[in-house]
Amino acid sequence: MHDLCRTSRRRRGAGAGTYHGRVTEPRKRVLLAKPRGYCAGVDRAVQTVEEALKLYGAPVYVRKQIVHNKHVVSTLEARGAIFVEENYEVPEGSTVVFSAHGVAPEVHEQARERNLKAIDATCPLVTKVHHEAKRFAAEDYDILLIGHEGHEEVIGTAGEAPAHIQLVDGPDDVDNVVVRDPAKVVWLSQTTLSVDETMETVARLKTRLPLLQSPPSDDICYATSNRQHVIKEIAPDCDVVIVVGSTNSSNSVRLVEVALGAGARAGHLVDYASEIQDEWLDGATTVGVSSGASVPEDLVMEVLAHLADRGFGEVTEYTTAEERLTFSLPQELRRDMKAAAAARAAS
């Protein structure tokens, strides 16, 4: 694999030059974004399924995709995970893992009714938004949930207080908002949105509702913000930006949008290196590479190898933040792992 030149400064001047009077070929390079790939919530969710398979044995059922990544899902399927859409597809008494995106309270109730062993792999940062929704609903606020209609995270959060929550799907949806009391309104958001678009939505909401309250802390997660920030930094220097991620991954799709908005001449989303089309690289000298928060690093390395084979062998890693946050596994799983370890020690 290629050595990465780690730097916190953008390299410029990658175009053609002259050498002893001769025109030289333009230098081809890759700007590799960091942070990229797995966030703490995704790492926890994937590890939850892996440990459940080790502990309980296959099959382990997973409601919805554990994270929005085609490769991760197919890899876990090969190990014995069975992905379903709803709890009624899970045989009574079986183990089911709820995805990182969170679920509504009724999903937990359905699991109890079917006597399912439920392990909740909801990202703790999504759980935080759920708690905010319950708290503000208990105080009889109207809650404006900024997010994408139909996204699993939005469905789960809205399910915490359906009588109090209305969805605001971007700035253009602001005019549709109706509240009971303009003095008791708060906004919350899906964790994987575009930071800039969310702030634009909030600004428009505050124009209509000057007393609109904000969440106690940022709802857009640190990983989403960090990945968008570094893409903004490298995009102006890129002829094309390639983001590794699946089309149903909100944060991955947003990375392409942010890159284009920040000045990249072109942007593409791919699951695998084999999906990169050679014409995307025609005339390009600088390619930006990043990956969504549910993407394993080996897929990024395959993209770098693919680009190196096409002359883009110089890789500069551009770092804007270091991420060290980790989350412990769900308590239901940790309890069973501890009991299993104690049983082995006693035998």
GROMACS .gro file of C-alpha atoms in nm:
model
  347
    1MET     CA    1   0.000   0.000   0.000
    2HIS     CA    2   0.115   0.351  -0.057
    3ASP     CA    3   0.285   0.562   0.208
    4LEU     CA    4   0.069   0.853   0.314
    5CYS     CA    5   0.229   1.193   0.341
    6ARG     CA    6   0.054   1.336   0.646
    7THR     CA    7   0.015   1.711   0.650
    8SER     CA    8  -0.217   1.976   0.784
    9ARG     CA    9  -0.149   2.213   0.496
   10ARG     CA   10  -0.297   2.187   0.150
   11ARG     CA   11  -0.046   2.141  -0.130
   12ARG     CA   12  -0.093   2.369  -0.424
   13GLY     CA   13   0.061   2.413  -0.764
   14ALA     CA   14  -0.013   2.065  -0.895
   15GLY     CA   15  -0.046   2.176  -1.256
   16ALA     CA   16   0.194   2.139  -1.545
   17GLY     CA   17   0.530   2.318  -1.523
   18THR     CA   18   0.855   2.351  -1.714
   19TYR     CA   19   1.187   2.174  -1.672
   20HIS     CA   20   1.489   2.300  -1.871
   21GLY     CA   21   1.253   2.457  -2.120
   22ARG     CA   22   1.037   2.148  -2.162
   23VAL     CA   23   0.672   2.129  -2.058
   24THR     CA   24   0.635   1.862  -1.790
   25GLU     CA   25   0.333   1.643  -1.731
   26PRO     CA   26   0.100   1.772  -1.460
   27ARG     CA   27   0.153   1.603  -1.124
   28LYS     CA   28  -0.132   1.370  -1.033
   29ARG     CA   29  -0.218   1.347  -0.666
   30VAL     CA   30  -0.483   1.244  -0.416
   31LEU     CA   31  -0.596   1.455  -0.122
   32LEU     CA   32  -0.717   1.204   0.137
   33ALA     CA   33  -0.958   1.346   0.393
   34LYS     CA   34  -0.922   1.273   0.762
   35PRO     CA   35  -1.141   1.214   0.960
   36ARG     CA   36  -1.323   0.968   0.736
   37GLY     CA   37  -1.494   0.632   0.769
   38TYR     CA   38  -1.624   0.464   1.082
   39CYS     CA   39  -1.754   0.681   1.364
   40ALA     CA   40  -1.790   0.559   1.720
   41GLY     CA   41  -2.161   0.484   1.682
   42VAL     CA   42  -2.111   0.274   1.369
   43ASP     CA   43  -1.816   0.088   1.519
   44ARG     CA   44  -2.030   0.005   1.824
   45ALA     CA   45  -2.326  -0.111   1.613
   46VAL     CA   46  -2.121  -0.338   1.385
   47GLN     CA   47  -1.931  -0.480   1.681
   48THR     CA   48  -2.265  -0.546   1.854
   49VAL     CA   49  -2.376  -0.776   1.572
   50GLU     CA   50  -2.036  -0.947   1.557
   51GLU     CA   51  -2.030  -1.013   1.932
   52ALA     CA   52  -2.393  -1.128   1.932
   53LEU     CA   53  -2.310  -1.385   1.664
   54LYS     CA   54  -2.017  -1.512   1.871
   55LEU     CA   55  -2.218  -1.524   2.191
   56TYR     CA   56  -2.557  -1.656   2.079
   57GLY     CA   57  -2.460  -1.823   1.752
   58ALA     CA   58  -2.620  -1.776   1.412
   59PRO     CA   59  -2.870  -1.666   1.317
   60VAL     CA   60  -2.894  -1.327   1.481
   61TYR     CA   61  -3.168  -1.110   1.336
   62VAL     CA   62  -3.115  -0.740   1.269
   63ARG     CA   63  -3.406  -0.502   1.218
   64LYS     CA   64  -3.319  -0.280   0.920
   65GLN     CA   65  -2.961  -0.239   0.801
   66ILE     CA   66  -2.740  -0.218   1.109
   67VAL     CA   67  -2.567   0.077   0.937
   68HIS     CA   68  -2.626   0.213   0.589
   69ASN     CA   69  -2.346   0.040   0.402
   70LYS     CA   70  -2.386  -0.233   0.144
   71HIS     CA   71  -2.047  -0.397   0.214
   72VAL     CA   72  -2.095  -0.408   0.592
   73VAL     CA   73  -2.439  -0.565   0.556
   74SER     CA   74  -2.324  -0.833   0.311
   75THR     CA   75  -2.022  -0.915   0.530
   76LEU     CA   76  -2.241  -0.964   0.837
   77GLU     CA   77  -2.490  -1.170   0.634
   78ALA     CA   78  -2.205  -1.404   0.542
   79ARG     CA   79  -2.135  -1.453   0.913
   80GLY     CA   80  -2.496  -1.544   0.993
   81ALA     CA   81  -2.685  -1.218   1.044
   82ILE     CA   82  -3.033  -1.205   0.894
   83PHE     CA   83  -3.162  -0.859   0.810
   84VAL     CA   84  -3.535  -0.798   0.828
   85GLU     CA   85  -3.757  -0.494   0.791
   86GLU     CA   86  -3.991  -0.549   1.086
   87ASN     CA   87  -4.010  -0.747   1.408
   88TYR     CA   88  -4.287  -0.975   1.283
   89GLU     CA   89  -4.031  -1.134   1.047
   90VAL     CA   90  -3.826  -1.250   1.346
   91PRO     CA   91  -3.922  -1.591   1.489
   92GLU     CA   92  -4.067  -1.565   1.839
   93GLY     CA   93  -3.805  -1.597   2.111
   94SER     CA   94  -3.514  -1.512   1.879
   95THR     CA   95  -3.244  -1.248   1.920
   96VAL     CA   96  -3.292  -0.920   1.734
   97VAL     CA   97  -3.057  -0.624   1.713
   98PHE     CA   98  -3.198  -0.278   1.653
   99SER     CA   99  -2.993  -0.067   1.412
  100ALA     CA  100  -2.772   0.232   1.491
  101HIS     CA  101  -3.039   0.470   1.359
  102GLY     CA  102  -3.277   0.416   1.651
  103VAL     CA  103  -3.634   0.294   1.678
  104ALA     CA  104  -3.963   0.427   1.807
  105PRO     CA  105  -4.098   0.301   2.142
  106GLU     CA  106  -4.358   0.088   1.963
  107VAL     CA  107  -4.078  -0.122   1.813
  108HIS     CA  108  -3.957  -0.213   2.162
  109GLU     CA  109  -4.314  -0.302   2.256
  110GLN     CA  110  -4.351  -0.525   1.949
  111ALA     CA  111  -4.032  -0.707   2.049
  112ARG     CA  112  -4.168  -0.772   2.399
  113GLU     CA  113  -4.495  -0.903   2.257
  114ARG     CA  114  -4.303  -1.154   2.044
  115ASN     CA  115  -4.074  -1.249   2.334
  116LEU     CA  116  -3.770  -1.136   2.137
  117LYS     CA  117  -3.432  -1.090   2.298
  118ALA     CA  118  -3.378  -0.729   2.187
  119ILE     CA  119  -3.035  -0.567   2.179
  120ASP     CA  120  -3.051  -0.194   2.112
  121ALA     CA  121  -2.752  -0.078   1.905
  122THR     CA  122  -2.887   0.276   1.863
  123CYS     CA  123  -2.602   0.527   1.848
  124PRO     CA  124  -2.585   0.709   2.182
  125LEU     CA  125  -2.588   1.041   1.997
  126VAL     CA  126  -2.920   0.945   1.838
  127THR     CA  127  -3.046   0.835   2.179
  128LYS     CA  128  -2.960   1.185   2.304
  129VAL     CA  129  -3.199   1.334   2.046
  130HIS     CA  130  -3.468   1.087   2.155
  131HIS     CA  131  -3.428   1.203   2.514
  132GLU     CA  132  -3.453   1.567   2.404
  133ALA     CA  133  -3.774   1.491   2.214
  134LYS     CA  134  -3.930   1.322   2.518
  135ARG     CA  135  -3.825   1.603   2.749
  136PHE     CA  136  -3.963   1.885   2.535
  137ALA     CA  137  -4.283   1.691   2.465
  138ALA     CA  138  -4.333   1.645   2.839
  139GLU     CA  139  -4.307   2.024   2.871
  140ASP     CA  140  -4.570   2.058   2.595
  141TYR     CA  141  -4.344   2.215   2.334
  142ASP     CA  142  -4.401   2.196   1.962
  143ILE     CA  143  -4.091   2.022   1.827
  144LEU     CA  144  -3.964   2.096   1.477
  145LEU     CA  145  -3.754   1.799   1.371
  146ILE     CA  146  -3.522   1.893   1.086
  147GLY     CA  147  -3.451   1.585   0.878
  148HIS     CA  148  -3.527   1.380   0.570
  149GLU     CA  149  -3.871   1.227   0.540
  150GLY     CA  150  -3.864   0.849   0.558
  151HIS     CA  151  -3.515   0.822   0.706
  152GLU     CA  152  -3.504   0.558   0.981
  153GLU     CA  153  -3.354   0.796   1.233
  154VAL     CA  154  -3.632   1.050   1.175
  155ILE     CA  155  -3.900   0.780   1.207
  156GLY     CA  156  -3.750   0.663   1.536
  157THR     CA  157  -3.718   1.010   1.686
  158ALA     CA  158  -4.065   1.120   1.574
  159GLY     CA  159  -4.206   0.805   1.733
  160GLU     CA  160  -4.102   0.930   2.077
  161ALA     CA  161  -4.360   1.210   2.069
  162PRO     CA  162  -4.570   1.195   1.751
  163ALA     CA  163  -4.830   1.442   1.880
  164HIS     CA  164  -4.565   1.709   1.937
  165ILE     CA  165  -4.322   1.658   1.647
  166GLN     CA  166  -4.349   1.786   1.292
  167LEU     CA  167  -4.087   1.724   1.028
  168VAL     CA  168  -3.911   2.010   0.852
  169ASP     CA  169  -3.742   1.863   0.546
  170GLY     CA  170  -3.498   2.140   0.455
  171PRO     CA  171  -3.526   2.518   0.411
  172ASP     CA  172  -3.802   2.499   0.150
  173ASP     CA  173  -4.029   2.320   0.397
  174VAL     CA  174  -4.024   2.604   0.651
  175ASP     CA  175  -4.333   2.775   0.510
  176ASN     CA  176  -4.539   2.464   0.591
  177VAL     CA  177  -4.470   2.486   0.964
  178VAL     CA  178  -4.768   2.547   1.192
  179VAL     CA  179  -4.729   2.574   1.570
  180ARG     CA  180  -4.970   2.621   1.857
  181ASP     CA  181  -4.767   2.871   2.058
  182PRO     CA  182  -4.475   3.060   1.896
  183ALA     CA  183  -4.323   3.104   2.243
  184LYS     CA  184  -4.300   2.727   2.304
  185VAL     CA  185  -4.118   2.588   2.003
  186VAL     CA  186  -3.785   2.406   1.981
  187TRP     CA  187  -3.593   2.258   1.691
  188LEU     CA  188  -3.409   1.926   1.690
  189SER     CA  189  -3.235   1.753   1.399
  190GLN     CA  190  -3.135   1.429   1.243
  191THR     CA  191  -2.769   1.364   1.330
  192THR     CA  192  -2.640   1.312   0.974
  193LEU     CA  193  -2.750   1.629   0.795
  194SER     CA  194  -2.554   1.892   0.609
  195VAL     CA  195  -2.443   2.140   0.874
  196ASP     CA  196  -2.481   2.438   0.640
  197GLU     CA  197  -2.825   2.339   0.512
  198THR     CA  198  -2.946   2.274   0.866
  199MET     CA  199  -2.830   2.619   0.978
  200GLU     CA  200  -3.005   2.770   0.677
  201THR     CA  201  -3.324   2.590   0.778
  202VAL     CA  202  -3.289   2.715   1.136
  203ALA     CA  203  -3.228   3.071   1.015
  204ARG     CA  204  -3.547   3.063   0.810
  205LEU     CA  205  -3.741   2.914   1.100
  206LYS     CA  206  -3.619   3.191   1.331
  207THR     CA  207  -3.734   3.451   1.081
  208ARG     CA  208  -4.085   3.312   1.120
  209LEU     CA  209  -4.051   3.213   1.485
  210PRO     CA  210  -3.815   3.454   1.666
  211LEU     CA  211  -3.859   3.274   2.000
  212LEU     CA  212  -3.758   2.936   1.856
  213GLN     CA  213  -3.535   2.750   2.101
  214SER     CA  214  -3.232   2.541   2.008
  215PRO     CA  215  -3.140   2.198   2.142
  216PRO     CA  216  -2.922   2.195   2.456
  217SER     CA  217  -2.628   2.078   2.243
  218ASP     CA  218  -2.564   2.015   1.876
  219ASP     CA  219  -2.776   1.732   1.737
  220ILE     CA  220  -2.566   1.688   1.423
  221CYS     CA  221  -2.304   1.442   1.539
  222TYR     CA  222  -1.936   1.519   1.571
  223ALA     CA  223  -1.842   1.270   1.299
  224THR     CA  224  -2.080   1.419   1.042
  225SER     CA  225  -1.951   1.770   1.119
  226ASN     CA  226  -1.585   1.664   1.108
  227ARG     CA  227  -1.616   1.482   0.776
  228GLN     CA  228  -1.796   1.774   0.617
  229HIS     CA  229  -1.539   2.021   0.750
  230VAL     CA  230  -1.238   1.844   0.600
  231ILE     CA  231  -1.419   1.796   0.267
  232LYS     CA  232  -1.479   2.172   0.258
  233GLU     CA  233  -1.109   2.228   0.310
  234ILE     CA  234  -0.986   2.008   0.026
  235ALA     CA  235  -1.270   2.051  -0.225
  236PRO     CA  236  -1.153   2.384  -0.379
  237ASP     CA  237  -0.830   2.212  -0.492
  238CYS     CA  238  -1.001   1.904  -0.635
  239ASP     CA  239  -1.096   1.834  -0.994
  240VAL     CA  240  -1.307   1.547  -0.867
  241VAL     CA  241  -1.403   1.419  -0.522
  242ILE     CA  242  -1.480   1.052  -0.469
  243VAL     CA  243  -1.675   0.962  -0.156
  244VAL     CA  244  -1.693   0.597  -0.058
  245GLY     CA  245  -2.039   0.520   0.076
  246SER     CA  246  -2.381   0.380  -0.006
  247THR     CA  247  -2.663   0.575  -0.167
  248ASN     CA  248  -2.891   0.522   0.136
  249SER     CA  249  -2.627   0.668   0.370
  250SER     CA  250  -2.739   1.022   0.449
  251ASN     CA  251  -2.401   1.137   0.574
  252SER     CA  252  -2.223   0.995   0.267
  253VAL     CA  253  -2.462   1.164   0.024
  254ARG     CA  254  -2.416   1.491   0.215
  255LEU     CA  255  -2.037   1.467   0.172
  256VAL     CA  256  -2.072   1.474  -0.207
  257GLU     CA  257  -2.310   1.769  -0.184
  258VAL     CA  258  -2.075   1.956   0.050
  259ALA     CA  259  -1.777   1.892  -0.179
  260LEU     CA  260  -1.960   2.033  -0.479
  261GLY     CA  261  -2.083   2.330  -0.279
  262ALA     CA  262  -1.729   2.402  -0.159
  263GLY     CA  263  -1.580   2.416  -0.507
  264ALA     CA  264  -1.498   2.065  -0.627
  265ARG     CA  265  -1.549   2.047  -1.004
  266ALA     CA  266  -1.716   1.706  -0.979
  267GLY     CA  267  -1.821   1.463  -0.708
  268HIS     CA  268  -1.919   1.095  -0.707
  269LEU     CA  269  -2.043   0.840  -0.454
  270VAL     CA  270  -1.924   0.480  -0.488
  271ASP     CA  271  -1.956   0.164  -0.282
  272TYR     CA  272  -1.650   0.004  -0.435
  273ALA     CA  273  -1.340   0.109  -0.631
  274SER     CA  274  -1.466  -0.090  -0.930
  275GLU     CA  275  -1.748   0.163  -0.971
  276ILE     CA  276  -1.507   0.448  -1.049
  277GLN     CA  277  -1.533   0.537  -1.416
  278ASP     CA  278  -1.212   0.628  -1.598
  279GLU     CA  279  -1.379   0.924  -1.768
  280TRP     CA  280  -1.423   1.085  -1.425
  281LEU     CA  281  -1.044   1.114  -1.412
  282ASP     CA  282  -0.991   1.249  -1.764
  283GLY     CA  283  -0.797   1.574  -1.739
  284ALA     CA  284  -0.790   1.560  -1.359
  285THR     CA  285  -0.473   1.627  -1.162
  286THR     CA  286  -0.614   1.634  -0.808
  287VAL     CA  287  -0.864   1.382  -0.673
  288GLY     CA  288  -1.016   1.416  -0.327
  289VAL     CA  289  -1.111   1.100  -0.141
  290SER     CA  290  -1.324   1.056   0.169
  291SER     CA  291  -1.574   0.807   0.308
  292GLY     CA  292  -1.898   0.813   0.500
  293ALA     CA  293  -1.923   0.730   0.868
  294SER     CA  294  -2.040   0.372   0.800
  295VAL     CA  295  -1.756   0.276   0.563
  296PRO     CA  296  -1.473   0.040   0.663
  297GLU     CA  297  -1.123   0.164   0.586
  298ASP     CA  298  -1.030  -0.125   0.357
  299LEU     CA  299  -1.275   0.006   0.096
  300VAL     CA  300  -1.092   0.340   0.097
  301MET     CA  301  -0.758   0.164   0.056
  302GLU     CA  302  -0.897  -0.018  -0.249
  303VAL     CA  303  -0.997   0.318  -0.399
  304LEU     CA  304  -0.644   0.452  -0.341
  305ALA     CA  305  -0.496   0.144  -0.509
  306HIS     CA  306  -0.735   0.189  -0.803
  307LEU     CA  307  -0.632   0.554  -0.840
  308ALA     CA  308  -0.262   0.468  -0.809
  309ASP     CA  309  -0.298   0.226  -1.099
  310ARG     CA  310  -0.420   0.522  -1.303
  311GLY     CA  311  -0.131   0.749  -1.216
  312PHE     CA  312  -0.258   0.901  -0.891
  313GLY     CA  313   0.009   0.749  -0.668
  314GLU     CA  314   0.095   1.055  -0.461
  315VAL     CA  315  -0.133   1.065  -0.156
  316THR     CA  316  -0.148   1.353   0.089
  317GLU     CA  317  -0.360   1.298   0.396
  318TYR     CA  318  -0.525   1.623   0.501
  319THR     CA  319  -0.620   1.618   0.869
  320THR     CA  320  -0.851   1.865   1.043
  321ALA     CA  321  -0.944   1.673   1.359
  322GLU     CA  322  -0.851   1.367   1.562
  323GLU     CA  323  -1.137   1.147   1.679
  324ARG     CA  324  -1.092   0.939   1.994
  325LEU     CA  325  -1.451   0.892   2.112
  326THR     CA  326  -1.564   0.535   2.178
  327PHE     CA  327  -1.892   0.391   2.304
  328SER     CA  328  -1.940   0.081   2.516
  329LEU     CA  329  -2.149  -0.205   2.381
  330PRO     CA  330  -2.522  -0.218   2.465
  331GLN     CA  331  -2.580  -0.313   2.828
  332GLU     CA  332  -2.797  -0.614   2.734
  333LEU     CA  333  -2.507  -0.762   2.539
  334ARG     CA  334  -2.241  -0.673   2.797
  335ARG     CA  335  -2.445  -0.841   3.069
  336ASP     CA  336  -2.472  -1.165   2.871
  337MET     CA  337  -2.103  -1.154   2.772
  338LYS     CA  338  -2.007  -1.116   3.138
  339ALA     CA  339  -2.232  -1.406   3.241
  340ALA     CA  340  -2.086  -1.627   2.965
  341ALA     CA  341  -1.732  -1.542   3.073
  342ALA     CA  342  -1.817  -1.624   3.435
  343ALA     CA  343  -1.969  -1.957   3.331
  344ARG     CA  344  -1.656  -2.048   3.134
  345ALA     CA  345  -1.435  -1.958   3.427
  346ALA     CA  346  -1.643  -2.175   3.662
  347SER     CA  347  -1.641  -2.479   3.436
   0.00000   0.00000   0.00000
